[in-house]
């Protein structure tokens, strides 16, 4: 072909822009504070929706679990004495263990005191929910609540999985490779191939990651041992 074929006006009108979407930046602490405040407006789940969502937000930000793993996480996965959250990732089948930080333990303990009696931590998160496109009727669920309530006013709207990507990025900022290890992607070193046994390096990365101030509101001695252990 000697020349680039011309595109007629008719065909040009039918072309579709297939440019790649601009990746979302890591959520800022101000954006997380907005989402934290939005939890007050949540109506789903029925029992203690605000506290349920704030606990969900904390665990999602800290652990970067896939949504299905977090929604179905049992209380038995919280190993209080070992300061560990251990679970089998549904997608990969890998047994993963992530540090249970003191301030996260505080949130979980607070939620356990009022949560419905169940094996699952977030037993109220049962339905995804949806919006009928024809009637615009809203059917409640955790995805609908996230998209319409929790992320209201945050642009571009983050998905739940955005917190997983943020975890990987910010842990890698602390120690290169730890983010991928925490997400179950790849080992950092020979001694860290067991995903359920975080090494000192992994724990240090989790402890060094800057905590959004909103996650510490209302906590006793928030800037002391509750945060740092």
CSV table of C-alpha atoms in Angstrom, one decimal:
chain,number,residue,atom,x,y,z
A,1,UNK,CA,0.0,0.0,0.0
A,2,UNK,CA,1.6,3.3,-1.1
A,3,UNK,CA,-0.9,5.6,0.6
A,4,UNK,CA,-2.8,5.6,3.8
A,5,UNK,CA,-6.5,4.9,2.8
A,6,UNK,CA,-8.7,7.9,3.3
A,7,UNK,CA,-11.7,7.6,5.7
A,8,UNK,CA,-14.9,8.9,4.4
A,9,UNK,CA,-17.0,11.2,6.5
A,10,UNK,CA,-19.7,8.5,6.7
A,11,UNK,CA,-17.2,5.9,8.1
A,12,UNK,CA,-15.6,8.4,10.4
A,13,UNK,CA,-18.9,9.0,12.1
A,14,UNK,CA,-19.0,5.3,12.9
A,15,UNK,CA,-15.6,5.0,14.4
A,16,UNK,CA,-15.4,4.2,18.1
A,17,UNK,CA,-12.8,5.6,20.5
A,18,UNK,CA,-10.9,2.6,21.9
A,19,UNK,CA,-8.3,4.5,23.8
A,20,UNK,CA,-7.2,3.0,27.1
A,21,UNK,CA,-8.9,4.4,30.2
A,22,UNK,CA,-6.7,6.5,32.4
A,23,UNK,CA,-5.7,4.4,35.5
A,24,UNK,CA,-7.0,5.7,38.8
A,25,UNK,CA,-4.5,7.1,41.2
A,26,UNK,CA,-4.2,5.7,44.7
A,27,UNK,CA,-7.0,6.9,46.9
A,28,UNK,CA,-5.9,9.9,49.0
A,29,UNK,CA,-6.6,10.1,52.7
A,30,UNK,CA,-9.1,12.9,52.0
A,31,UNK,CA,-11.0,10.6,49.6
A,32,UNK,CA,-11.0,7.8,52.2
A,33,UNK,CA,-12.3,10.3,54.8
A,34,UNK,CA,-15.1,11.1,52.5
A,35,UNK,CA,-16.0,7.5,52.1
A,36,UNK,CA,-15.7,7.0,55.9
A,37,UNK,CA,-18.2,9.8,56.4
A,38,UNK,CA,-20.5,8.3,53.7
A,39,UNK,CA,-20.8,5.1,55.7
A,40,UNK,CA,-23.2,7.1,58.0
A,41,UNK,CA,-25.7,7.2,55.0
A,42,UNK,CA,-25.6,3.4,54.4
A,43,UNK,CA,-28.9,1.5,54.8
A,44,UNK,CA,-27.5,-1.9,53.8
A,45,UNK,CA,-26.9,-4.2,55.6
A,46,UNK,CA,-29.9,-3.8,58.0
A,47,UNK,CA,-27.9,-4.3,61.2
A,48,UNK,CA,-25.4,-1.6,62.1
A,49,UNK,CA,-24.7,-0.6,58.4
A,50,UNK,CA,-22.3,2.2,59.3
A,51,UNK,CA,-20.1,0.2,61.5
A,52,UNK,CA,-20.3,-2.8,59.1
A,53,UNK,CA,-19.1,-0.7,56.2
A,54,UNK,CA,-16.3,1.1,58.2
A,55,UNK,CA,-15.0,-2.3,59.3
A,56,UNK,CA,-15.2,-3.6,55.7
A,57,UNK,CA,-13.4,-0.5,54.5
A,58,UNK,CA,-10.6,-1.0,57.1
A,59,UNK,CA,-10.1,-4.6,56.2
A,60,UNK,CA,-10.2,-4.0,52.5
A,61,UNK,CA,-7.7,-1.2,52.7
A,62,UNK,CA,-5.3,-3.2,54.9
A,63,UNK,CA,-5.5,-6.7,53.4
A,64,UNK,CA,-6.4,-6.0,49.8
A,65,UNK,CA,-8.5,-9.1,49.8
A,66,UNK,CA,-10.6,-9.8,46.8
A,67,UNK,CA,-14.2,-8.8,47.4
A,68,UNK,CA,-15.5,-12.4,47.5
A,69,UNK,CA,-12.9,-13.5,50.0
A,70,UNK,CA,-13.6,-10.6,52.3
A,71,UNK,CA,-17.4,-10.8,52.1
A,72,UNK,CA,-17.2,-14.5,53.0
A,73,UNK,CA,-14.4,-14.2,55.5
A,74,UNK,CA,-15.2,-16.3,58.7
A,75,UNK,CA,-14.3,-15.2,62.2
A,76,UNK,CA,-12.2,-18.3,62.5
A,77,UNK,CA,-9.8,-16.7,60.1
A,78,UNK,CA,-8.9,-14.1,62.7
A,79,UNK,CA,-6.1,-15.7,64.8
A,80,UNK,CA,-6.2,-13.3,67.7
A,81,UNK,CA,-3.3,-14.8,69.7
A,82,UNK,CA,-1.1,-15.0,66.6
A,83,UNK,CA,-2.0,-11.5,65.4
A,84,UNK,CA,-2.8,-13.0,62.0
A,85,UNK,CA,-5.6,-13.1,59.5
A,86,UNK,CA,-5.4,-16.4,57.6
A,87,UNK,CA,-7.6,-17.4,54.8
A,88,UNK,CA,-7.7,-19.5,51.6
A,89,UNK,CA,-8.0,-17.3,48.5
A,90,UNK,CA,-11.0,-18.5,46.5
A,91,UNK,CA,-9.4,-17.6,43.1
A,92,UNK,CA,-6.1,-19.3,43.7
A,93,UNK,CA,-6.7,-21.7,46.5
A,94,UNK,CA,-3.6,-20.4,48.3
A,95,UNK,CA,-3.6,-20.2,52.0
A,96,UNK,CA,-2.6,-16.6,52.9
A,97,UNK,CA,-1.7,-15.1,56.2
A,98,UNK,CA,-1.6,-11.3,56.7
A,99,UNK,CA,-0.6,-9.4,59.8
A,100,UNK,CA,-3.4,-8.4,62.2
A,101,UNK,CA,-2.3,-4.9,63.2
A,102,UNK,CA,-3.3,-3.6,66.7
A,103,UNK,CA,-5.6,-0.8,65.3
A,104,UNK,CA,-7.3,-3.3,62.9
A,105,UNK,CA,-7.8,-5.6,65.8
A,106,UNK,CA,-9.5,-2.8,67.6
A,107,UNK,CA,-12.0,-2.3,64.8
A,108,UNK,CA,-12.7,-6.0,64.5
A,109,UNK,CA,-13.3,-6.3,68.2
A,110,UNK,CA,-15.7,-3.4,68.2
A,111,UNK,CA,-17.6,-4.9,65.2
A,112,UNK,CA,-17.8,-8.3,66.8
A,113,UNK,CA,-19.5,-6.8,69.9
A,114,UNK,CA,-22.5,-5.8,67.8
A,115,UNK,CA,-22.4,-8.0,64.7
A,116,UNK,CA,-25.1,-10.6,64.0
A,117,UNK,CA,-24.2,-14.0,65.4
A,118,UNK,CA,-22.7,-15.8,62.4
A,119,UNK,CA,-19.6,-17.7,61.3
A,120,UNK,CA,-19.0,-14.9,58.7
A,121,UNK,CA,-17.7,-11.5,59.8
A,122,UNK,CA,-19.9,-9.7,57.2
A,123,UNK,CA,-22.9,-11.9,57.3
A,124,UNK,CA,-25.2,-9.1,56.3
A,125,UNK,CA,-23.4,-8.7,52.9
A,126,UNK,CA,-25.5,-11.3,51.2
A,127,UNK,CA,-26.7,-9.8,47.9
A,128,UNK,CA,-24.7,-7.8,45.3
A,129,UNK,CA,-27.8,-5.7,44.5
A,130,UNK,CA,-28.6,-4.0,41.2
A,131,UNK,CA,-30.5,-1.2,39.6
A,132,UNK,CA,-33.3,-2.0,37.1
A,133,UNK,CA,-32.3,0.0,34.0
A,134,UNK,CA,-35.9,0.3,32.8
A,135,UNK,CA,-37.7,1.3,36.0
A,136,UNK,CA,-34.5,2.7,37.8
A,137,UNK,CA,-35.7,0.7,40.9
A,138,UNK,CA,-32.8,0.0,43.3
A,139,UNK,CA,-32.4,-3.4,44.8
A,140,UNK,CA,-30.2,-3.2,47.8
A,141,UNK,CA,-26.9,-5.0,48.1
A,142,UNK,CA,-23.2,-4.4,48.9
A,143,UNK,CA,-22.1,-3.5,45.4
A,144,UNK,CA,-25.0,-1.1,44.9
A,145,UNK,CA,-24.3,0.5,48.3
A,146,UNK,CA,-20.6,0.9,47.5
A,147,UNK,CA,-21.3,2.5,44.1
A,148,UNK,CA,-24.2,4.7,45.2
A,149,UNK,CA,-23.4,5.6,48.8
A,150,UNK,CA,-19.9,4.8,50.0
A,151,UNK,CA,-18.1,6.3,47.0
A,152,UNK,CA,-20.5,9.3,46.6
A,153,UNK,CA,-18.5,12.5,45.9
A,154,UNK,CA,-15.3,10.7,45.1
A,155,UNK,CA,-14.3,11.1,41.4
A,156,UNK,CA,-13.5,9.0,39.5
A,157,UNK,CA,-15.5,6.5,41.4
A,158,UNK,CA,-13.3,3.8,42.9
A,159,UNK,CA,-14.2,0.2,42.7
A,160,UNK,CA,-13.9,-2.1,45.7
A,161,UNK,CA,-10.9,-3.7,44.0
A,162,UNK,CA,-9.2,-0.3,43.9
A,163,UNK,CA,-8.3,-0.9,47.5
A,164,UNK,CA,-6.5,-4.1,46.5
A,165,UNK,CA,-4.4,-2.2,43.9
A,166,UNK,CA,-3.7,0.5,46.4
A,167,UNK,CA,-2.5,-2.0,49.0
A,168,UNK,CA,0.0,-3.5,46.5
A,169,UNK,CA,1.3,-0.1,45.5
A,170,UNK,CA,1.7,1.3,49.0
A,171,UNK,CA,3.3,-1.8,50.4
A,172,UNK,CA,5.7,-1.9,47.6
A,173,UNK,CA,6.6,1.7,48.5
A,174,UNK,CA,7.6,0.4,51.9
A,175,UNK,CA,9.5,-2.7,50.8
A,176,UNK,CA,9.8,-3.6,47.1
A,177,UNK,CA,7.9,-6.8,46.3
A,178,UNK,CA,5.9,-7.0,49.5
A,179,UNK,CA,2.7,-5.8,47.9
A,180,UNK,CA,2.8,-8.7,45.3
A,181,UNK,CA,3.5,-11.1,48.1
A,182,UNK,CA,0.6,-9.8,50.2
A,183,UNK,CA,-1.7,-10.1,47.2
A,184,UNK,CA,-0.6,-13.7,46.7
A,185,UNK,CA,1.1,-13.0,43.4
A,186,UNK,CA,4.8,-13.7,44.1
A,187,UNK,CA,7.2,-14.5,46.9
A,188,UNK,CA,9.6,-11.8,48.1
A,189,UNK,CA,12.3,-14.3,49.0
A,190,UNK,CA,13.0,-17.9,49.8
A,191,UNK,CA,11.8,-17.6,53.4
A,192,UNK,CA,8.6,-15.9,52.3
A,193,UNK,CA,7.2,-18.5,49.9
A,194,UNK,CA,4.7,-19.6,52.5
A,195,UNK,CA,2.0,-17.1,51.9
A,196,UNK,CA,0.4,-17.9,55.3
A,197,UNK,CA,3.6,-17.0,57.2
A,198,UNK,CA,4.4,-13.3,56.9
A,199,UNK,CA,8.1,-12.6,57.6
A,200,UNK,CA,9.4,-9.7,59.7
A,201,UNK,CA,10.0,-7.7,56.4
A,202,UNK,CA,6.3,-8.2,55.5
A,203,UNK,CA,5.1,-7.2,58.9
A,204,UNK,CA,7.4,-4.1,58.9
A,205,UNK,CA,5.9,-3.0,55.5
A,206,UNK,CA,2.3,-3.4,56.9
A,207,UNK,CA,3.3,-1.4,60.0
A,208,UNK,CA,5.1,1.3,58.1
A,209,UNK,CA,2.2,2.0,55.6
A,210,UNK,CA,0.7,5.5,56.6
A,211,UNK,CA,-2.7,5.0,58.1
A,212,UNK,CA,-5.5,7.3,57.0
A,213,UNK,CA,-6.4,9.4,60.0
A,214,UNK,CA,-10.1,8.7,59.6
A,215,UNK,CA,-9.4,5.0,60.4
A,216,UNK,CA,-8.2,6.1,63.8
A,217,UNK,CA,-11.0,8.5,64.8
A,218,UNK,CA,-12.5,7.5,68.2
A,219,UNK,CA,-9.7,5.1,69.1
A,220,UNK,CA,-8.0,5.4,72.5
A,221,UNK,CA,-4.4,6.5,72.2
A,222,UNK,CA,-4.7,6.4,68.5
A,223,UNK,CA,-1.2,7.8,67.9
A,224,UNK,CA,0.5,5.4,70.4
A,225,UNK,CA,0.6,1.7,70.9
A,226,UNK,CA,-2.8,1.0,69.4
A,227,UNK,CA,-1.4,2.0,66.0
A,228,UNK,CA,2.2,0.8,66.2
A,229,UNK,CA,1.9,-2.2,68.5
